[in-house]
Short mmCIF file of C-alpha atoms and ligand atoms in Angstrom, two decimals:
data_model
loop_
_atom_site.label_atom_id
_atom_site.label_comp_id
_atom_site.label_asym_id
_atom_site.label_seq_id
_atom_site.Cartn_x
_atom_site.Cartn_y
_atom_site.Cartn_z
CA MET T 163 2.00 49.38 6.45
CA SER T 164 -0.40 46.49 6.75
CA LEU T 165 -1.42 44.27 3.72
CA LEU T 166 -4.60 46.09 3.69
CA ASN T 167 -3.61 49.45 2.90
CA SER T 168 -1.75 48.24 -0.17
CA VAL T 169 -4.76 46.36 -1.71
CA PRO T 170 -4.74 47.14 -5.67
CA GLU T 171 -8.26 48.08 -6.67
CA GLY T 172 -10.30 45.25 -7.67
CA TYR T 173 -8.09 42.60 -6.14
CA ARG T 174 -9.86 39.44 -4.95
CA SER T 175 -8.80 36.86 -2.24
CA GLY T 176 -10.38 33.97 -0.66
CA PHE T 177 -10.81 30.43 0.08
CA VAL T 178 -11.64 27.52 -2.21
CA ALA T 179 -12.48 24.05 -1.13
CA LEU T 180 -11.67 21.08 -3.44
CA ILE T 181 -14.57 18.74 -2.96
CA GLY T 182 -14.95 15.32 -4.54
CA ARG T 183 -15.20 11.53 -3.91
CA PRO T 184 -11.80 9.78 -3.30
CA ASN T 185 -9.60 9.17 -6.20
CA VAL T 186 -11.11 11.63 -8.48
CA GLY T 187 -7.75 13.45 -8.60
CA LYS T 188 -8.14 16.33 -6.21
CA SER T 189 -4.61 16.17 -4.93
CA THR T 190 -3.23 15.93 -8.27
CA LEU T 191 -5.22 18.91 -9.58
CA LEU T 192 -4.19 20.89 -6.65
CA ASN T 193 -0.61 20.24 -7.56
CA ARG T 194 -1.40 21.27 -10.99
CA LEU T 195 -3.07 24.35 -10.20
CA VAL T 196 -0.30 25.52 -7.84
CA GLY T 197 2.57 24.38 -10.28
CA GLU T 198 4.44 22.61 -7.39
CA LYS T 199 4.10 19.29 -5.55
CA VAL T 200 2.21 20.25 -2.33
CA ALA T 201 -0.28 17.42 -2.02
CA ILE T 202 0.52 13.69 -2.11
CA THR T 203 -1.17 11.68 -4.69
CA SER T 204 -1.48 8.02 -5.04
CA PRO T 205 -3.36 5.35 -7.01
CA VAL T 206 -4.99 4.24 -3.77
CA ALA T 207 -8.11 5.91 -2.66
CA GLN T 208 -8.27 8.21 0.65
CA THR T 209 -4.72 9.43 0.38
CA THR T 210 -5.22 13.06 1.82
CA ARG T 211 -5.86 13.04 5.47
CA ASN T 212 -4.94 16.49 6.69
CA ARG T 213 -6.34 19.70 5.21
CA LEU T 214 -3.79 21.16 2.91
CA ARG T 215 -3.94 24.72 2.03
CA ALA T 216 -2.29 25.62 -1.48
CA ILE T 217 -1.96 29.22 -2.37
CA ILE T 218 -1.91 30.60 -5.95
CA THR T 219 -1.04 34.40 -6.12
CA ARG T 220 -1.56 36.21 -9.15
CA ASP T 221 -1.72 40.01 -10.12
CA ASP T 222 -5.31 40.31 -9.61
CA SER T 223 -6.08 37.75 -7.02
CA GLN T 224 -5.04 35.38 -4.40
CA LEU T 225 -6.69 31.96 -4.29
CA VAL T 226 -6.07 29.73 -0.97
CA ILE T 227 -7.11 26.16 -2.17
CA VAL T 228 -8.11 23.74 0.55
CA ASP T 229 -7.62 19.94 -0.25
CA THR T 230 -10.26 17.80 1.59
CA PRO T 231 -10.41 14.01 2.12
CA GLY T 232 -13.01 12.68 -0.32
CA ILE T 233 -16.68 12.49 0.77
CA HIS T 234 -17.63 8.82 1.30
CA LYS T 235 -19.62 6.67 3.50
CA PRO T 236 -17.66 6.33 6.70
CA HIS T 237 -16.31 2.73 7.53
CA HIS T 238 -14.64 3.29 10.75
CA LEU T 239 -13.70 6.27 13.21
CA LEU T 240 -10.84 7.54 10.79
CA GLY T 241 -13.40 7.60 7.79
CA GLU T 242 -16.19 9.47 9.94
CA ARG T 243 -13.28 12.16 10.85
CA LEU T 244 -12.43 12.59 7.24
CA VAL T 245 -16.21 13.11 6.22
CA LYS T 246 -16.85 15.36 9.03
CA SER T 247 -13.90 17.70 8.31
CA SER T 248 -14.92 17.83 4.62
CA ARG T 249 -18.58 18.92 5.65
CA CYS T 250 -17.33 21.43 8.10
CA LEU T 251 -15.33 23.09 5.26
CA ILE T 252 -18.39 23.76 3.09
CA GLY T 253 -19.43 26.38 5.44
CA GLU T 254 -15.90 28.11 5.80
CA VAL T 255 -15.04 28.97 2.01
CA ASP T 256 -15.81 31.52 -0.54
CA ALA T 257 -16.13 29.19 -3.38
CA ILE T 258 -16.16 25.40 -4.06
CA LEU T 259 -14.61 23.32 -6.75
CA LEU T 260 -16.47 20.07 -7.19
CA ILE T 261 -14.16 17.43 -8.97
CA LEU T 262 -15.79 14.63 -10.75
CA ASP T 263 -14.15 11.62 -12.57
CA ALA T 264 -15.06 11.87 -16.14
CA CYS T 265 -14.01 8.12 -16.73
CA LYS T 266 -16.91 7.14 -14.65
CA ILE T 267 -20.43 7.31 -15.31
CA PRO T 268 -22.14 9.81 -12.93
CA GLY T 269 -23.47 7.75 -9.95
CA LYS T 270 -25.09 7.91 -6.61
CA GLY T 271 -22.04 9.08 -4.75
CA ASP T 272 -21.59 12.05 -7.03
CA LEU T 273 -25.48 12.88 -6.54
CA PHE T 274 -24.90 12.77 -2.69
CA ILE T 275 -22.16 15.33 -3.03
CA ALA T 276 -24.23 17.36 -5.59
CA LYS T 277 -27.31 17.55 -3.19
CA LEU T 278 -25.05 18.65 -0.38
CA LEU T 279 -23.77 21.63 -2.26
CA LYS T 280 -27.08 22.43 -3.88
CA ASN T 281 -28.57 24.40 -1.06
CA ILE T 282 -25.45 26.23 0.24
CA PRO T 283 -24.94 29.96 -0.80
CA ILE T 284 -21.50 29.44 -2.04
CA PRO T 285 -20.62 29.49 -5.86
CA VAL T 286 -19.85 26.11 -7.16
CA THR T 287 -17.47 25.35 -10.16
CA VAL T 288 -17.64 21.72 -11.48
CA CYS T 289 -14.78 20.21 -13.32
CA LEU T 290 -14.78 16.73 -15.22
CA ASN T 291 -11.37 15.69 -14.49
CA LYS T 292 -9.22 12.96 -16.22
CA TRP T 293 -10.69 14.34 -19.47
CA ASP T 294 -7.41 12.79 -21.38
CA LEU T 295 -8.81 9.40 -20.47
CA VAL T 296 -12.24 9.97 -22.31
CA ASP T 297 -12.60 8.65 -25.83
CA GLU T 298 -13.02 11.27 -28.60
CA GLU T 299 -16.40 9.57 -29.55
CA SER T 300 -17.95 9.58 -25.73
CA LYS T 301 -16.79 13.15 -25.00
CA ASP T 302 -20.10 14.93 -25.79
CA ARG T 303 -22.22 12.08 -24.11
CA THR T 304 -20.11 12.25 -21.05
CA TYR T 305 -20.50 16.16 -20.87
CA LYS T 306 -24.12 15.88 -21.41
CA ASP T 307 -24.64 13.17 -18.92
CA TYR T 308 -22.98 14.87 -16.26
CA LYS T 309 -24.60 18.27 -17.12
CA ASP T 310 -28.08 16.65 -17.02
CA TYR T 311 -27.75 14.38 -14.15
CA LEU T 312 -26.03 16.53 -11.59
CA VAL T 313 -24.89 19.93 -12.30
CA GLU T 314 -27.21 22.91 -11.43
CA GLU T 315 -28.09 25.75 -13.63
CA SER T 316 -25.85 28.29 -11.68
CA TRP T 317 -22.94 26.23 -11.78
CA SER T 318 -20.03 26.49 -14.07
CA LEU T 319 -18.94 23.05 -15.93
CA PHE T 320 -15.23 22.69 -17.11
CA CYS T 321 -13.53 19.62 -18.73
CA CYS T 322 -9.96 19.23 -17.46
CA SER T 323 -6.94 16.91 -16.96
CA ALA T 324 -4.69 17.26 -13.70
CA ILE T 325 -2.24 15.29 -15.53
CA ASN T 326 -1.71 17.41 -18.59
CA GLY T 327 -3.10 20.67 -17.59
CA LEU T 328 -5.96 20.80 -20.02
CA GLY T 329 -8.33 23.35 -18.89
CA CYS T 330 -6.71 24.20 -15.66
CA ILE T 331 -6.19 27.88 -16.34
CA ASP T 332 -9.89 28.35 -17.13
CA ILE T 333 -10.72 26.64 -13.89
CA ILE T 334 -8.36 29.19 -11.96
CA ASN T 335 -9.74 32.24 -13.75
CA LYS T 336 -13.42 31.26 -13.02
CA LEU T 337 -12.60 30.49 -9.38
CA ALA T 338 -10.69 33.89 -9.05
CA SER T 339 -13.76 35.67 -10.52
CA LYS T 340 -16.10 34.14 -7.87
CA LEU T 341 -13.86 35.48 -4.78
CA PRO T 342 -14.81 38.50 -2.86
CA PHE T 343 -12.80 41.86 -3.18
CA GLY T 344 -9.98 41.62 -0.42
CA PRO T 345 -6.24 42.02 0.37
CA GLN T 346 -3.61 39.32 -0.04
CA LEU T 347 -3.70 36.67 2.70
CA TYR T 348 -0.62 35.14 2.39
CA PRO T 349 3.13 36.35 1.23
CA SER T 350 3.45 36.08 -2.56
CA ASN T 351 5.92 33.64 -2.47
CA MET T 352 4.24 31.14 0.00
CA VAL T 353 2.58 28.14 -1.84
CA CYS T 354 1.55 26.05 0.91
CA ASP T 355 0.58 26.58 4.46
CA GLN T 356 1.58 23.25 6.17
CA PRO T 357 4.56 22.83 8.06
CA GLU T 358 7.40 20.97 6.23
CA LYS T 359 7.50 18.25 9.00
CA LEU T 360 3.82 17.44 7.71
CA LEU T 361 4.69 17.39 4.13
CA MET T 362 7.73 15.13 4.91
CA GLU T 363 5.52 12.61 6.66
CA GLU T 364 2.99 12.82 3.73
CA LEU T 365 5.68 12.17 1.10
CA ILE T 366 6.88 8.91 3.09
CA ARG T 367 3.28 7.89 3.28
CA GLU T 368 2.87 8.38 -0.44
CA GLN T 369 5.85 6.07 -1.07
CA ILE T 370 4.50 3.50 1.19
CA LEU T 371 1.02 3.51 -0.56
CA ILE T 372 2.62 3.50 -3.94
CA HIS T 373 4.75 0.42 -3.10
CA THR T 374 2.78 -1.84 -1.10
CA ARG T 375 -0.62 -1.05 -2.70
CA GLU T 376 -3.42 -3.17 -1.29
CA GLU T 377 -1.34 -5.07 1.24
CA VAL T 378 -0.72 -2.25 3.61
CA PRO T 379 -4.00 -0.27 3.47
CA HIS T 380 -4.77 3.03 4.94
CA SER T 381 -4.08 1.76 8.51
CA VAL T 382 -0.73 3.41 8.11
CA ALA T 383 0.54 6.59 9.61
CA VAL T 384 3.81 8.36 9.73
CA ASN T 385 5.20 10.16 12.30
CA ILE T 386 8.50 12.16 12.33
CA GLU T 387 10.25 11.79 15.69
CA LYS T 388 13.43 13.96 15.01
CA ILE T 389 14.76 16.29 12.62
CA GLU T 390 18.47 17.22 12.98
CA GLU T 391 20.72 19.40 11.08
CA ILE T 392 24.17 17.87 10.52
CA THR T 393 27.19 20.14 9.95
CA PRO T 394 30.02 19.03 7.78
CA THR T 395 32.28 18.36 10.75
CA GLN T 396 29.88 15.57 12.02
CA ASN T 397 29.78 13.67 8.62
CA GLN T 398 32.14 12.54 5.99
CA SER T 399 31.03 14.85 3.19
CA ASN T 400 31.42 18.68 3.27
CA GLU T 401 27.87 19.36 2.79
CA ASN T 402 25.09 20.40 5.34
CA CYS T 403 22.70 17.51 5.70
CA THR T 404 19.39 17.00 7.63
CA ALA T 405 18.95 13.78 9.60
CA ILE T 406 15.22 12.74 9.63
CA LEU T 407 14.00 9.75 11.82
CA ALA T 408 10.53 8.67 11.12
CA ASN T 409 8.27 6.03 12.48
CA ILE T 410 5.78 4.23 10.38
CA ILE T 411 2.75 3.05 12.42
CA VAL T 412 0.85 -0.03 11.28
CA GLU T 413 -2.12 -2.04 12.99
CA ARG T 414 -0.82 -5.70 12.40
CA LYS T 415 2.29 -7.51 12.74
CA SER T 416 1.65 -8.85 9.16
CA GLN T 417 1.85 -5.32 7.75
CA LYS T 418 5.02 -4.68 9.66
CA GLY T 419 6.35 -7.79 7.85
CA ILE T 420 5.23 -6.43 4.44
CA LEU T 421 6.54 -2.94 4.82
CA ILE T 422 10.09 -4.32 5.81
CA GLY T 423 10.14 -7.00 3.20
CA LYS T 424 12.49 -9.81 2.55
CA GLY T 425 15.86 -8.72 4.11
CA GLY T 426 14.59 -5.25 4.42
CA ILE T 427 14.20 -4.53 0.80
CA MET T 428 10.89 -3.02 0.70
CA LEU T 429 11.76 -0.55 3.49
CA LYS T 430 14.86 0.34 1.69
CA THR T 431 13.04 1.01 -1.46
CA ILE T 432 10.37 3.11 0.34
CA GLY T 433 13.12 4.96 2.07
CA LYS T 434 15.11 5.86 -1.00
CA ALA T 435 11.95 7.14 -3.02
CA ALA T 436 10.75 9.28 -0.14
CA ARG T 437 14.31 10.79 0.42
CA LEU T 438 14.44 11.83 -3.20
CA HIS T 439 11.06 13.43 -2.90
CA ILE T 440 11.92 15.23 0.50
CA GLN T 441 15.36 16.47 -0.87
CA THR T 442 13.67 18.04 -3.60
CA LEU T 443 11.21 19.73 -0.97
CA ILE T 444 13.70 21.00 1.34
CA ASN T 445 16.28 21.58 -1.58
CA GLY T 446 19.08 19.83 0.48
CA LYS T 447 20.66 16.47 1.15
CA ILE T 448 19.22 14.14 3.62
CA TYR T 449 19.52 10.99 5.53
CA LEU T 450 16.34 9.30 6.32
CA GLU T 451 15.89 6.52 8.84
CA LEU T 452 12.79 4.57 8.93
CA PHE T 453 11.29 2.39 11.80
CA VAL T 454 8.00 0.45 11.54
CA LYS T 455 6.14 -0.06 14.76
CA VAL T 456 2.96 -2.00 15.53
CA VAL T 457 0.05 -0.20 17.28
CA PRO T 458 -2.97 -2.54 17.06
CA ASN T 459 -6.33 -0.77 16.10
CA TRP T 460 -4.86 2.60 16.00
CA ARG T 461 -7.36 3.86 13.70
CA SER T 462 -10.18 3.30 16.31
CA LYS T 463 -8.37 4.98 19.08
CA SER T 464 -9.07 8.51 19.63
CA ALA T 465 -6.18 9.41 21.77
CA ARG T 466 -3.69 8.04 19.54
CA LEU T 467 -5.44 9.51 16.30
CA ASN T 468 -5.16 13.05 18.04
CA GLU T 469 -1.39 12.23 18.87
CA LEU T 470 -0.69 11.51 15.31
CA GLY T 471 -2.34 14.75 14.06
CA TYR T 472 -5.67 13.84 13.02
CA LYS T 473 -7.90 16.39 14.77
CA GLY T 474 -11.48 15.67 15.95
CA ASN T 475 -12.97 18.83 14.30
P1 GDP G 192 -7.91 12.17 -4.71
O1 GDP G 192 -7.91 11.10 -3.80
O2 GDP G 192 -8.91 12.80 -5.35
O3 GDP G 192 -6.73 13.19 -4.07
O4 GDP G 192 -7.02 11.55 -6.15
P2 GDP G 192 -5.30 11.70 -6.39
O5 GDP G 192 -4.94 13.07 -6.91
O6 GDP G 192 -4.67 11.00 -5.38
O7 GDP G 192 -5.39 11.00 -7.93
C1 GDP G 192 -5.79 9.66 -7.81
C2 GDP G 192 -5.43 8.76 -9.12
O8 GDP G 192 -5.83 9.48 -10.21
C3 GDP G 192 -3.81 9.06 -9.28
O9 GDP G 192 -3.44 7.81 -9.79
C4 GDP G 192 -3.69 10.14 -10.21
O10 GDP G 192 -2.39 10.02 -11.07
C5 GDP G 192 -4.71 9.83 -11.12
N1 GDP G 192 -5.04 11.08 -11.77
C6 GDP G 192 -5.55 12.37 -11.47
N2 GDP G 192 -5.96 13.19 -12.17
C7 GDP G 192 -5.85 12.76 -13.43
C8 GDP G 192 -6.10 13.06 -14.72
O11 GDP G 192 -6.38 14.17 -15.04
N3 GDP G 192 -5.81 12.26 -15.76
C9 GDP G 192 -5.39 10.94 -15.53
N4 GDP G 192 -5.15 10.21 -16.61
N5 GDP G 192 -5.16 10.40 -14.27
C10 GDP G 192 -5.37 11.28 -13.31
MG1 MG G 193 -5.89 13.37 -2.32
#
């Protein structure tokens, strides 16, 4: 029996795009909405490179939420591709969730995105994220400023906090109500459609960005070369274990130095933190080995971009 035959009456399903400028909290909100860590987040802008689909299954609906890189002015080839994929996505989904940073005053960048969304026939829900950081006395004004400046009459506006969950359930309810009637698209227990390998690479990249901050910017890529199951007879302990070998690719020799750190301390710290997150992801013990390689100007080299998984469309 196909899923289609078993659709309960009134069931809704569809795709929701998360749209917003870099660093507004898209990935954090995605994790919060889904309730598990599926997207990497970081205090550094532009962390999300690949589209990530996270799935929320409820009794009355299934929402497939697509995280996108933030829309911003492209600075180089990688930036252009990020923007292009966000723009393409707008035409492929059933609903849009526009995320704004309530701590910032509405600016030109927000208006640019709002204008992009104004003329498309897809329902838009807007949320003012980071509401936990807005002072009590500024709340009314902030809400009004955003509403007057860029929220269209037909759009729903919510205040939320991806960090503490405020307003998140209302957003899910609203989005679900905007989806078309249809069957479940993914199995109920699936929360993410990305292969584990990619999630693991993203978890390593997240730790690099967290630990090195501005010193090793977005010119860093992670590529897992080998994943191997090690049985108890092959190692000292009596547990199964997964050995992972990953390459970290940077553009300059100086970045390699920073990543490795004095006596290898930085790479060790990154490796340790990433290992803990990956262990949680796969629910098992892992050995993680990291290598740092220098590939000059990899961001501008199309072939290399494709090889590293950043597709041109
Ligand atoms: P993205 O680039 O839009 O995906 O943004 P991220 O999800 O990576 O978040 C950027 C930064 O904002 C991170 O440091 C998050 O912890 C922080 N952040 C996201 N949402 C909230 C929120 O609701 N409240 C607070 N206080 N911080 C947030
Ligand atoms: Mg992100």
